[in-house]
GROMACS .gro file of C-alpha atoms in nm:
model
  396
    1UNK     CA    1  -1.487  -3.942   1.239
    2UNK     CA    2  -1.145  -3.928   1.059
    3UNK     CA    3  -0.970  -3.597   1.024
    4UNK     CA    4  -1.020  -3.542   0.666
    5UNK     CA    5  -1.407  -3.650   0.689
    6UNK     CA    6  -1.395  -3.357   0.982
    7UNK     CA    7  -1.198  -3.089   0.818
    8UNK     CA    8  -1.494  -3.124   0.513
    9UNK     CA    9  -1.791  -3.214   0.652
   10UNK     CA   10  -1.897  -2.834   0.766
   11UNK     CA   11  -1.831  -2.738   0.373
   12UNK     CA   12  -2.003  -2.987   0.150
   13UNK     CA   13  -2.276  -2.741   0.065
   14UNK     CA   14  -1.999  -2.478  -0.020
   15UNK     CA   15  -1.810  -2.742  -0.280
   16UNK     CA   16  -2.182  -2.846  -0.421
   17UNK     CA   17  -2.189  -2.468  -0.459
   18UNK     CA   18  -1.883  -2.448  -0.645
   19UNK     CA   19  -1.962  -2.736  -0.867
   20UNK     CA   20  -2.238  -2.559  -0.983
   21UNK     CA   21  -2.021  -2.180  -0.987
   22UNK     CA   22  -1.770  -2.392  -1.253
   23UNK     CA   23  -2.079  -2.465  -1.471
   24UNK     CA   24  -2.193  -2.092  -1.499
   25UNK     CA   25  -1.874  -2.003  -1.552
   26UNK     CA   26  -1.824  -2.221  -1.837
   27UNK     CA   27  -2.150  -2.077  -1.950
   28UNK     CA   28  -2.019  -1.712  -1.953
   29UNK     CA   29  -1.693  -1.796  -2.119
   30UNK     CA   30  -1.884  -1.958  -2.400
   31UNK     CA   31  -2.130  -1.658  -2.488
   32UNK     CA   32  -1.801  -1.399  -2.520
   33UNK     CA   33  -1.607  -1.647  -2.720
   34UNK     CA   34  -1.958  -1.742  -2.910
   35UNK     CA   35  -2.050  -1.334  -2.975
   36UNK     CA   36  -1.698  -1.299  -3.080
   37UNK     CA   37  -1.665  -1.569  -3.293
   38UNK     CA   38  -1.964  -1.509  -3.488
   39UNK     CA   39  -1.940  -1.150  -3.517
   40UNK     CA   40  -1.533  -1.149  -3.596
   41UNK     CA   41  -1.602  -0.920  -3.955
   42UNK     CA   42  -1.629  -0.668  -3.656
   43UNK     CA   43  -1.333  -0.715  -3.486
   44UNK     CA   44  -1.032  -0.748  -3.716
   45UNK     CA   45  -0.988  -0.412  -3.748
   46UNK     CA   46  -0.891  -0.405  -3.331
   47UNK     CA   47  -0.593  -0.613  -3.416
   48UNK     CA   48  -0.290  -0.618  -3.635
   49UNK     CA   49  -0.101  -0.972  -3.683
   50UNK     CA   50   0.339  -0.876  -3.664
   51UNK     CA   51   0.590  -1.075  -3.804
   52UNK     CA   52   0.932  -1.060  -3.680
   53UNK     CA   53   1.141  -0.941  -3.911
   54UNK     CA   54   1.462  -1.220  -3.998
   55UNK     CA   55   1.679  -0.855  -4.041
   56UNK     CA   56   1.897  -0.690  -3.734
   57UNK     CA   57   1.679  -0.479  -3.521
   58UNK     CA   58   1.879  -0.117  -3.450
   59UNK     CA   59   1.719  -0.132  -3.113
   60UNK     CA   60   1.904  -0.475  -3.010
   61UNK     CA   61   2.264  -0.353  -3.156
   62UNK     CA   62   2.296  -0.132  -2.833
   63UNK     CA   63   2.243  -0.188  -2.438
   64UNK     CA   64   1.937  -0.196  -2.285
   65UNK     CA   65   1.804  -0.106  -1.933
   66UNK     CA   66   1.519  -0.225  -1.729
   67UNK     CA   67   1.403  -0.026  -1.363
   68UNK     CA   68   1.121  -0.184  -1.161
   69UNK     CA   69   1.095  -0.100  -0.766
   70UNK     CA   70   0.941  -0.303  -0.498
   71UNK     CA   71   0.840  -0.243  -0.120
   72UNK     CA   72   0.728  -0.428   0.182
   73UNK     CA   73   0.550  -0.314   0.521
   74UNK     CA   74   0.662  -0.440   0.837
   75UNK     CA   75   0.433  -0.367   1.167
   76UNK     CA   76   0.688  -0.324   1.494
   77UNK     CA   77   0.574  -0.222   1.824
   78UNK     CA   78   0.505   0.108   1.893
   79UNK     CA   79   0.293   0.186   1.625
   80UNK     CA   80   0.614   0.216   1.377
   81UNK     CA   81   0.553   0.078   1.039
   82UNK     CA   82   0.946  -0.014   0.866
   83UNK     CA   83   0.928  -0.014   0.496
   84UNK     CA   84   1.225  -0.181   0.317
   85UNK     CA   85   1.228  -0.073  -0.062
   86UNK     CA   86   1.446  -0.239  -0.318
   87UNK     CA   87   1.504  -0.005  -0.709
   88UNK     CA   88   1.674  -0.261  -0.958
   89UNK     CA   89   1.820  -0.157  -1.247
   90UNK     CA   90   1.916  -0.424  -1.483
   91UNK     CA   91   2.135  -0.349  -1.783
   92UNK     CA   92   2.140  -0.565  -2.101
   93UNK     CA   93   2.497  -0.538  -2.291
   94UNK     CA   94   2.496  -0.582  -2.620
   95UNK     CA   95   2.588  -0.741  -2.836
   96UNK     CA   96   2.585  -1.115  -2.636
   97UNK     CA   97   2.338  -0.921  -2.387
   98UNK     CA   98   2.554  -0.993  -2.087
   99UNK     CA   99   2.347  -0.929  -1.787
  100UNK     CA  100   2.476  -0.659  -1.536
  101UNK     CA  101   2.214  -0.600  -1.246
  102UNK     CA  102   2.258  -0.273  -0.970
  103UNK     CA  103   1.988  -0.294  -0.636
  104UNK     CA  104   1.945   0.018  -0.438
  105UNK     CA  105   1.796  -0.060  -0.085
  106UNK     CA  106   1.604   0.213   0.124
  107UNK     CA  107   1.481   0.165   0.459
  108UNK     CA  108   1.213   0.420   0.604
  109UNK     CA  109   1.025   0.457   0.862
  110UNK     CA  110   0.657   0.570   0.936
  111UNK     CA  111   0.481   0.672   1.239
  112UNK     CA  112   0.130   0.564   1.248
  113UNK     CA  113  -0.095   0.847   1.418
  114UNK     CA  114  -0.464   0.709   1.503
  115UNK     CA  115  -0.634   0.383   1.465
  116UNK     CA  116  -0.737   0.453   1.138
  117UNK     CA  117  -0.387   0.393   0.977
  118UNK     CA  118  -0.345   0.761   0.931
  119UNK     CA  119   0.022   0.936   0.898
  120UNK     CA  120   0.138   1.325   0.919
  121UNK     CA  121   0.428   1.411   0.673
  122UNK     CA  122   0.512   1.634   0.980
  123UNK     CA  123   0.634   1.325   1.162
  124UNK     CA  124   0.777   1.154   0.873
  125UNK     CA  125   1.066   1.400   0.736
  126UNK     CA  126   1.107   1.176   0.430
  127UNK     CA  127   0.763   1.366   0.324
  128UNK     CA  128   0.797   1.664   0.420
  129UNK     CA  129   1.056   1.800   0.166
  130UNK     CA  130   0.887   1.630  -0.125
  131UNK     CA  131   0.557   1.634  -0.093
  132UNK     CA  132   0.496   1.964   0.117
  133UNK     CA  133   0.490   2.173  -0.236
  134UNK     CA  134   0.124   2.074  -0.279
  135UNK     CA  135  -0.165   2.074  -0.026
  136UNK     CA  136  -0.375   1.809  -0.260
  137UNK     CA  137  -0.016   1.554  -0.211
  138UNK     CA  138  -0.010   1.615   0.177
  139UNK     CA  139  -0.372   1.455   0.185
  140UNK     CA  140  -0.345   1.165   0.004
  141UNK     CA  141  -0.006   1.123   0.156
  142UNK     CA  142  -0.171   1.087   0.484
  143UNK     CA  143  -0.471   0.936   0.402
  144UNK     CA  144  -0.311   0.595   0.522
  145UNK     CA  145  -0.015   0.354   0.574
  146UNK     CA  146  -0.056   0.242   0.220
  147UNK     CA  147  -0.030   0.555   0.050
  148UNK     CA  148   0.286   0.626   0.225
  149UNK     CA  149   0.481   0.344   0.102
  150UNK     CA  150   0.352   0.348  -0.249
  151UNK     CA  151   0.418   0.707  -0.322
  152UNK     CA  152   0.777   0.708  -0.148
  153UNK     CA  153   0.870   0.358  -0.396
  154UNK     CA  154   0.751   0.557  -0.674
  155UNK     CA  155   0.946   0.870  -0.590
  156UNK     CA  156   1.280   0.663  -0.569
  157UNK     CA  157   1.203   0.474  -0.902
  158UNK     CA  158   1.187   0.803  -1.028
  159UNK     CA  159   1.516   0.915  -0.882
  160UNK     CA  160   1.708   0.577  -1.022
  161UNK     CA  161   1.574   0.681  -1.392
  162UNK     CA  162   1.701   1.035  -1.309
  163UNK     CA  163   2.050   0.854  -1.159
  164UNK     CA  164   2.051   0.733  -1.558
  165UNK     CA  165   2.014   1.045  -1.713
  166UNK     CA  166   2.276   1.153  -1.487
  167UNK     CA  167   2.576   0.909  -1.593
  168UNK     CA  168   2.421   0.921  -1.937
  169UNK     CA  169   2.500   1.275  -1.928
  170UNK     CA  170   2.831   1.245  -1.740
  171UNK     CA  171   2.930   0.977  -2.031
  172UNK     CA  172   2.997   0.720  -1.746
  173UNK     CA  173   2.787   0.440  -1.905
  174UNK     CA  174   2.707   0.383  -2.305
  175UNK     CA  175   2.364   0.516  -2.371
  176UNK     CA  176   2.109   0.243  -2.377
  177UNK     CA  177   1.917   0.218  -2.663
  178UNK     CA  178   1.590   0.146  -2.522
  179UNK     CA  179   1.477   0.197  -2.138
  180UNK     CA  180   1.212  -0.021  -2.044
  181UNK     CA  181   0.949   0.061  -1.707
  182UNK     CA  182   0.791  -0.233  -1.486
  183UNK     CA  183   0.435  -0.048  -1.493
  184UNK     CA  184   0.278   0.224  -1.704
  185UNK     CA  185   0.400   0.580  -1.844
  186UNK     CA  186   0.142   0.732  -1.589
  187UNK     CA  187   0.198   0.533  -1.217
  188UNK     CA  188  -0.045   0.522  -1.066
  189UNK     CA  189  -0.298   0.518  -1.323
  190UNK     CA  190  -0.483   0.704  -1.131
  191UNK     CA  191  -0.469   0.963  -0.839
  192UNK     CA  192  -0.106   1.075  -0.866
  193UNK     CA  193   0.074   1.313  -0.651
  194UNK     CA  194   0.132   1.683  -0.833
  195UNK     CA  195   0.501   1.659  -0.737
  196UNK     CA  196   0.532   1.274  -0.824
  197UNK     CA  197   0.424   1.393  -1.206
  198UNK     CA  198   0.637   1.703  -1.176
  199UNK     CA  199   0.936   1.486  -1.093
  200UNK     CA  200   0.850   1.225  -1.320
  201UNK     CA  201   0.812   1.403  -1.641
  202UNK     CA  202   1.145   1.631  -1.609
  203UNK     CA  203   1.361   1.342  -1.557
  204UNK     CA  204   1.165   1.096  -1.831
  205UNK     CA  205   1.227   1.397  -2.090
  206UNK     CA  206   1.590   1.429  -2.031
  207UNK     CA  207   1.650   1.084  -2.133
  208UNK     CA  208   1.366   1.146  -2.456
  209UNK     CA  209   1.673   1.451  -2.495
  210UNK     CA  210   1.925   1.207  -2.528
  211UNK     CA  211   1.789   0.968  -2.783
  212UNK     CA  212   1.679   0.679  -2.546
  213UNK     CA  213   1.343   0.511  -2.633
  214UNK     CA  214   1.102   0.481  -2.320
  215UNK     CA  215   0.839   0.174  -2.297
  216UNK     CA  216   0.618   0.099  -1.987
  217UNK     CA  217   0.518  -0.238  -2.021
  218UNK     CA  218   0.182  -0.303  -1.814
  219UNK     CA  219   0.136  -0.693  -1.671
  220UNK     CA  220  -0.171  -0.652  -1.489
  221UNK     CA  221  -0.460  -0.472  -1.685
  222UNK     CA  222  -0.750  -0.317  -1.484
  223UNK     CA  223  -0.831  -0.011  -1.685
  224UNK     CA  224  -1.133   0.021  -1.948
  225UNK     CA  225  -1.019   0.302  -2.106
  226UNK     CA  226  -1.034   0.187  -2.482
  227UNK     CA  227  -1.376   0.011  -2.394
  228UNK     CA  228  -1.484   0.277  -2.338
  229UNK     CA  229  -1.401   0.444  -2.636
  230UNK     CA  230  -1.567   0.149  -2.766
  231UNK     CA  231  -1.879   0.197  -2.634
  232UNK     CA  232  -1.931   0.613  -2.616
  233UNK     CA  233  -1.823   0.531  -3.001
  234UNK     CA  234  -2.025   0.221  -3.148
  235UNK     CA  235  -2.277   0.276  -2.914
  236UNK     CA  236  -2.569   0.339  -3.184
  237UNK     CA  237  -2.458  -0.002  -3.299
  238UNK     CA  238  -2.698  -0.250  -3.100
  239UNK     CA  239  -2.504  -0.540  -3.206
  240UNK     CA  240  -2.175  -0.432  -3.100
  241UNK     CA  241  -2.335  -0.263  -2.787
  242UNK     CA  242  -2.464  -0.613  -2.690
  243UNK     CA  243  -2.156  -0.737  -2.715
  244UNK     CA  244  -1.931  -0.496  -2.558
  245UNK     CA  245  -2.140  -0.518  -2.269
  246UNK     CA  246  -2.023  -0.861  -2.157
  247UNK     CA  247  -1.651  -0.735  -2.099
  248UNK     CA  248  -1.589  -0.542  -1.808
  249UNK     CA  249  -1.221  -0.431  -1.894
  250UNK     CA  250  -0.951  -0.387  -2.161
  251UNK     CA  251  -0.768  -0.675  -2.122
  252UNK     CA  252  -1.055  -0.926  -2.115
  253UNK     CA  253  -1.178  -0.735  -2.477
  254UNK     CA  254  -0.870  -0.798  -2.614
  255UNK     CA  255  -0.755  -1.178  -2.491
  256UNK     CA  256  -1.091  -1.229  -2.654
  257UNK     CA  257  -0.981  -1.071  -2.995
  258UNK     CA  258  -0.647  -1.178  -2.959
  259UNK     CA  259  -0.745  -1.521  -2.931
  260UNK     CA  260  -1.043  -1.538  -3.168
  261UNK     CA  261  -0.765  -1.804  -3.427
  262UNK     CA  262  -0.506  -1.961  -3.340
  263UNK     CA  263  -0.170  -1.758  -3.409
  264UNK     CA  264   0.154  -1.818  -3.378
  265UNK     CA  265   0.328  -1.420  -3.441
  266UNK     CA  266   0.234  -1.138  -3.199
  267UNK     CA  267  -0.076  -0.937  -3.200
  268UNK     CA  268  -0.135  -0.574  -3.144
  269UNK     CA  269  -0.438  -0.386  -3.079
  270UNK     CA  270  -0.449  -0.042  -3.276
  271UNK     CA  271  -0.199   0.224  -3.117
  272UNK     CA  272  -0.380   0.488  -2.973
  273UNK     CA  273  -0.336   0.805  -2.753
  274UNK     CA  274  -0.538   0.896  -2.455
  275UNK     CA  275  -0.656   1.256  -2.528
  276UNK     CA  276  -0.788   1.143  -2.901
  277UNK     CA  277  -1.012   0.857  -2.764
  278UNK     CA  278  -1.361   0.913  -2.771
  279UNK     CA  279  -1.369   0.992  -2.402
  280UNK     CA  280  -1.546   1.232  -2.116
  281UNK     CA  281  -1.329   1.508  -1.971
  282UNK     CA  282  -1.449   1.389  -1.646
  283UNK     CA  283  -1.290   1.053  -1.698
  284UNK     CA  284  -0.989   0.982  -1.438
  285UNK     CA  285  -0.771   0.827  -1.667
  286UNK     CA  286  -0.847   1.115  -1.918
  287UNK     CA  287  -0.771   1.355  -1.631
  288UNK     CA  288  -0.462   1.223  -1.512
  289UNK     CA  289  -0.311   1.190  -1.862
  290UNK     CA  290  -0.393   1.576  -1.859
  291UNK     CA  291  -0.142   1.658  -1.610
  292UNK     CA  292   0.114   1.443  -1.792
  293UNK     CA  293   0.082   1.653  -2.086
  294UNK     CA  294   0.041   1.981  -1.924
  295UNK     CA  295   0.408   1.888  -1.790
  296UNK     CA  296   0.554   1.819  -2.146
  297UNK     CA  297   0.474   1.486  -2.177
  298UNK     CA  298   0.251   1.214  -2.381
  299UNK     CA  299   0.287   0.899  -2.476
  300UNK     CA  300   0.095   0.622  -2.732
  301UNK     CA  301  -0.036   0.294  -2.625
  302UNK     CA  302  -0.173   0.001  -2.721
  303UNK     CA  303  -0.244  -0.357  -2.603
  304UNK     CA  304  -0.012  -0.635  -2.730
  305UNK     CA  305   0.031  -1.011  -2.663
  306UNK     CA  306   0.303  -1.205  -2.780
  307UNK     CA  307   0.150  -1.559  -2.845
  308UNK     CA  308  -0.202  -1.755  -2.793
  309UNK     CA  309  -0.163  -1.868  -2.460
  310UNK     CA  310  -0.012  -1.593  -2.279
  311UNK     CA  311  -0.117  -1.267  -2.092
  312UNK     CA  312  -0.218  -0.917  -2.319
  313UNK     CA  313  -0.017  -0.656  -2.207
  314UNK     CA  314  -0.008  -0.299  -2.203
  315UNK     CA  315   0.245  -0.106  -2.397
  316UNK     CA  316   0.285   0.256  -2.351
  317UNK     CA  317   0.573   0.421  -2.619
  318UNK     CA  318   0.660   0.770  -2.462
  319UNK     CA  319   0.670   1.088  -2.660
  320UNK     CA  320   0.571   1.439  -2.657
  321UNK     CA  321   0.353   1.722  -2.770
  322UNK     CA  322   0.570   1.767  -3.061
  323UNK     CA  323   0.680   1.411  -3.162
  324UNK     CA  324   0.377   1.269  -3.434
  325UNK     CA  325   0.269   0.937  -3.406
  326UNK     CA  326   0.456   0.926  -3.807
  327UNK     CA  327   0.820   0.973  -3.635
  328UNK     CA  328   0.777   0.684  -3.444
  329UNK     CA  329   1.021   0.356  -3.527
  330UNK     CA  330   0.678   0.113  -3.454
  331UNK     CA  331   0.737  -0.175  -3.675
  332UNK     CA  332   1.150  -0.190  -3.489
  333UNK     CA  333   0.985  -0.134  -3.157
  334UNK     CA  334   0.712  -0.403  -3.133
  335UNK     CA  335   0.946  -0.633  -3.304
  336UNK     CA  336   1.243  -0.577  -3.011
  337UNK     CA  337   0.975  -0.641  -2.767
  338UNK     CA  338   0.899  -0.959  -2.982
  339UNK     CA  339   1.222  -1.082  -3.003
  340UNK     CA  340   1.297  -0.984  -2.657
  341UNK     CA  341   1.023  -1.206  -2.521
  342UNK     CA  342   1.090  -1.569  -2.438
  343UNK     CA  343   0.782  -1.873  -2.554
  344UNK     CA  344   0.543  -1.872  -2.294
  345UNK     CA  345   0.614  -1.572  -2.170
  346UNK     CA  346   0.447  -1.226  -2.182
  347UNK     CA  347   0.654  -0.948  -2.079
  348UNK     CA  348   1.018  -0.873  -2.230
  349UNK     CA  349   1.286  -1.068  -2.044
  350UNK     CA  350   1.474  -0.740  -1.927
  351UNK     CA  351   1.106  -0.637  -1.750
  352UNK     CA  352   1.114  -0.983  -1.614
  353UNK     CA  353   1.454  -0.938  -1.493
  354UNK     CA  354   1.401  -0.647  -1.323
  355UNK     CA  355   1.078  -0.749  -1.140
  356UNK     CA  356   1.273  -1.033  -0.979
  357UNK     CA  357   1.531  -0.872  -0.860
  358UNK     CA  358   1.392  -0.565  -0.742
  359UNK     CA  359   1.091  -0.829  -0.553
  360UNK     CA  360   1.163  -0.837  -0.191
  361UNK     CA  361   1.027  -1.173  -0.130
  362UNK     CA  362   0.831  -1.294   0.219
  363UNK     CA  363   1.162  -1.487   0.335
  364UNK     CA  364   1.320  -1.150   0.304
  365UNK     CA  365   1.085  -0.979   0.503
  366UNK     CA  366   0.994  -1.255   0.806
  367UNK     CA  367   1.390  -1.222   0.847
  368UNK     CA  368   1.425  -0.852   0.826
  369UNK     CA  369   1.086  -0.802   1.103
  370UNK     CA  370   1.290  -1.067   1.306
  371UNK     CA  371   1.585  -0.879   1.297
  372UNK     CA  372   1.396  -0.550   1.429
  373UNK     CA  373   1.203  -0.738   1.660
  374UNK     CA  374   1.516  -0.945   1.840
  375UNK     CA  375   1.721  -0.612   1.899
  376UNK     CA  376   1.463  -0.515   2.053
  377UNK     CA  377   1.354  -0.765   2.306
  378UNK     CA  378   1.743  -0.865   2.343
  379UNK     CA  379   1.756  -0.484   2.498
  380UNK     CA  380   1.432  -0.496   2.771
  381UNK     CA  381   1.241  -0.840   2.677
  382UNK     CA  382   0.891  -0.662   2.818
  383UNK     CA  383   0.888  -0.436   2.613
  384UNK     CA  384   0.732  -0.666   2.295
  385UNK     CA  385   0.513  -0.854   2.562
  386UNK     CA  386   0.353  -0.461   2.661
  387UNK     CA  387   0.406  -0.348   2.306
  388UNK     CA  388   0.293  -0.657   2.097
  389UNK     CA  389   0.324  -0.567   1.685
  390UNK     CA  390  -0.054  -0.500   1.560
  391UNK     CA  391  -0.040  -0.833   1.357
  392UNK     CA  392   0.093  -1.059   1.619
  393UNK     CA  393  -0.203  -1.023   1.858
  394UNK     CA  394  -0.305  -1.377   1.931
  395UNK     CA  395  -0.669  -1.383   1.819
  396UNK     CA  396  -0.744  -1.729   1.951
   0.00000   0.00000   0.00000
């Protein structure tokens, strides 16, 4: 038998299978974009078409700044995880938009304390300071190895926005006109740490102090938070019921309205905040915008895309309690994102800047966990062979 006849011969059935998963799929696709297309009277009120305006946008005239963090997890031997963390900050200058790009490494380290991936802030001083205010942090702090990192990448993308108020405040660099966030307003969505938001919202309203326009700018779209609205809403409606029950989240609602003609200018879905949609008080996202506000801070939202083609995104437009949705510059802001935003793509280009620069890529990290790893069989070369790394146990 030749080796490609072997390597497929145990998995016909499961590409038969799949032959018939593409055709269903098809299927599915076909009854959205069929319920949408004959029912669109219903849905052009969830959109708004936006033209780019041919005159100067205020917003563009000044610099503009871009932080997005990134972290990796690196398994060692003795039950030591090594978490490298890279903050970028990348600075627009206007008026040619020269590109000026700042990288803050951290390096931490956390002590794994069972088998179930479990670590105390005791043992891990970078913790203990921070999150010891609250008993609810400490939990979910050590509730694993992945809670950890996340939390302490958030914290220190919240620091690098403070180090901006800072020399904003000290007059050491021209203030930025607009201040854009890889991820949402509220990160994470869901389940944040008391002293995460407490940090969070103190430094994000000194910079609302100074002038500086704030926009999280969501790639990745999991929530359901206006379809729900939808549906505790409309839900008398049978028709619109039937159809609202074939999407499962926000973005695939919208890439279905979005996309119902084809359009060449951007699209926007109606800007809404959280705590005026129709939705329960026991609803997390409800919940955790609660906090936010409790702390000073709100923010609008709405979903936008950019062209047919690409992804929707989520746009969050920070404010607070006492800022009305009327004293918001909406028209100049969705067109800066517009203009900011190359063809084919779907997130501003200073967003997309900072994502790859902050992204600690896999050649980055085999190098780094061969670094650790050589130092420390080139000092007692047992020591890895009766202390193997959890994921370099050969399984074969």
């Amino acid at each position: 038998m030749e080796e490609n006849e072997l390597r497929f011969s145990s998995h016909l059935e499961l590409i038969s299978q799949a032959r018939k998963a593409g055709v269903e799929n098809f299927k599915i696709l076909k009854e959205r974009k069929d319920l949408i297309t004959n029912n669109s009277g219903l849905f052009y009120k969830y959109y708004t078409n936006l033209t780019l305006s041919k005159a100067s946008n205020p917003y563009l005239k000044k610099s503009i700044v871009s932080i997005d963090g990134s972290n990796q997890e690196i398994n060692t031997s003795g039950q030591i995880v090594y978490v490298p963390i890279s903050i970028a900050r990348v600075h627009l200058q206007a008026p040619k938009f020269n590109i000026k790009l700042k990288n803050i490494p951290y390096f931490e380290e956390i002590k794994i304390m069972d088998a179930e991936g479990h670590a105390k802030v005791e043992k891990n001083q970078n913790f203990v300071k921070f999150y010891g205010k609250f008993k609810r942090d400490r939990k979910k702090v050590e509730s694993s190895i992945k809670s950890n990192i996340n939390f302490l990448m958030l914290k220190y993308e919240t620091e690098s926005i403070g180090d901006l108020a800072d020399q904003i405040d000290r007059k050491e660099i021209t203030k930025p006109s607009i201040l854009f966030l890889d991820g949402p307003i509220i990160d994470p969505p869901i389940n944040s740490l008391l002293s995460l938001i407490e940090l969070r919202c103190n430094v994000l309203k000194r910079l609302l102090k100074s002038g500086v326009t704030i926009i999280g700018i969501t790639k990745r779209i999991f929530q359901n938070v206006y379809l729900n609205h939808l549906r505790r809403t409309l839900g008398k409606n049978t028709k619109i019921h039937k159809i609202l029950k074939t999407f499962n989240d926000d973005f695939g609602f919208f890439n279905a309205i979005f996309n119902m003609n084809i359009a060449k200018n951007p699209r926007r879905s109606p800007i809404f905040n959280v705590g005026n949609l129709n939705l329960s008080k026991s609803n997390k996202v409800f919940q955790e915008w609660a906090l936010y506000r409790d702390y000073g801070i709100e923010f609008d939202s709405c979903y936008y895309m950019n062209a047919m083609g690409v992804r929707v995104i989520k746009v969050d437009i920070l404010t607070t309690p006492t800022i009305k949705h009327v004293d918001h510059d909406y028209s100049n802001f969705f067109d800066a994102i517009g203009k900011l935003t190359y063809p084919r793509f779907s997130i501003p280009l200073p967003v997309y800047f900072a994502h790859e620069y902050a992204n600690i890529r896999n050649e980055t990290l085999q190098l780094i966990k061969k670094v650790i790893l050589n130092k420390v069989a080139n000092m007692d070369p047992l020591m890895l062979i009766t202390n193997p790394p959890i994921d370099m146990y050969d399984i074969i």
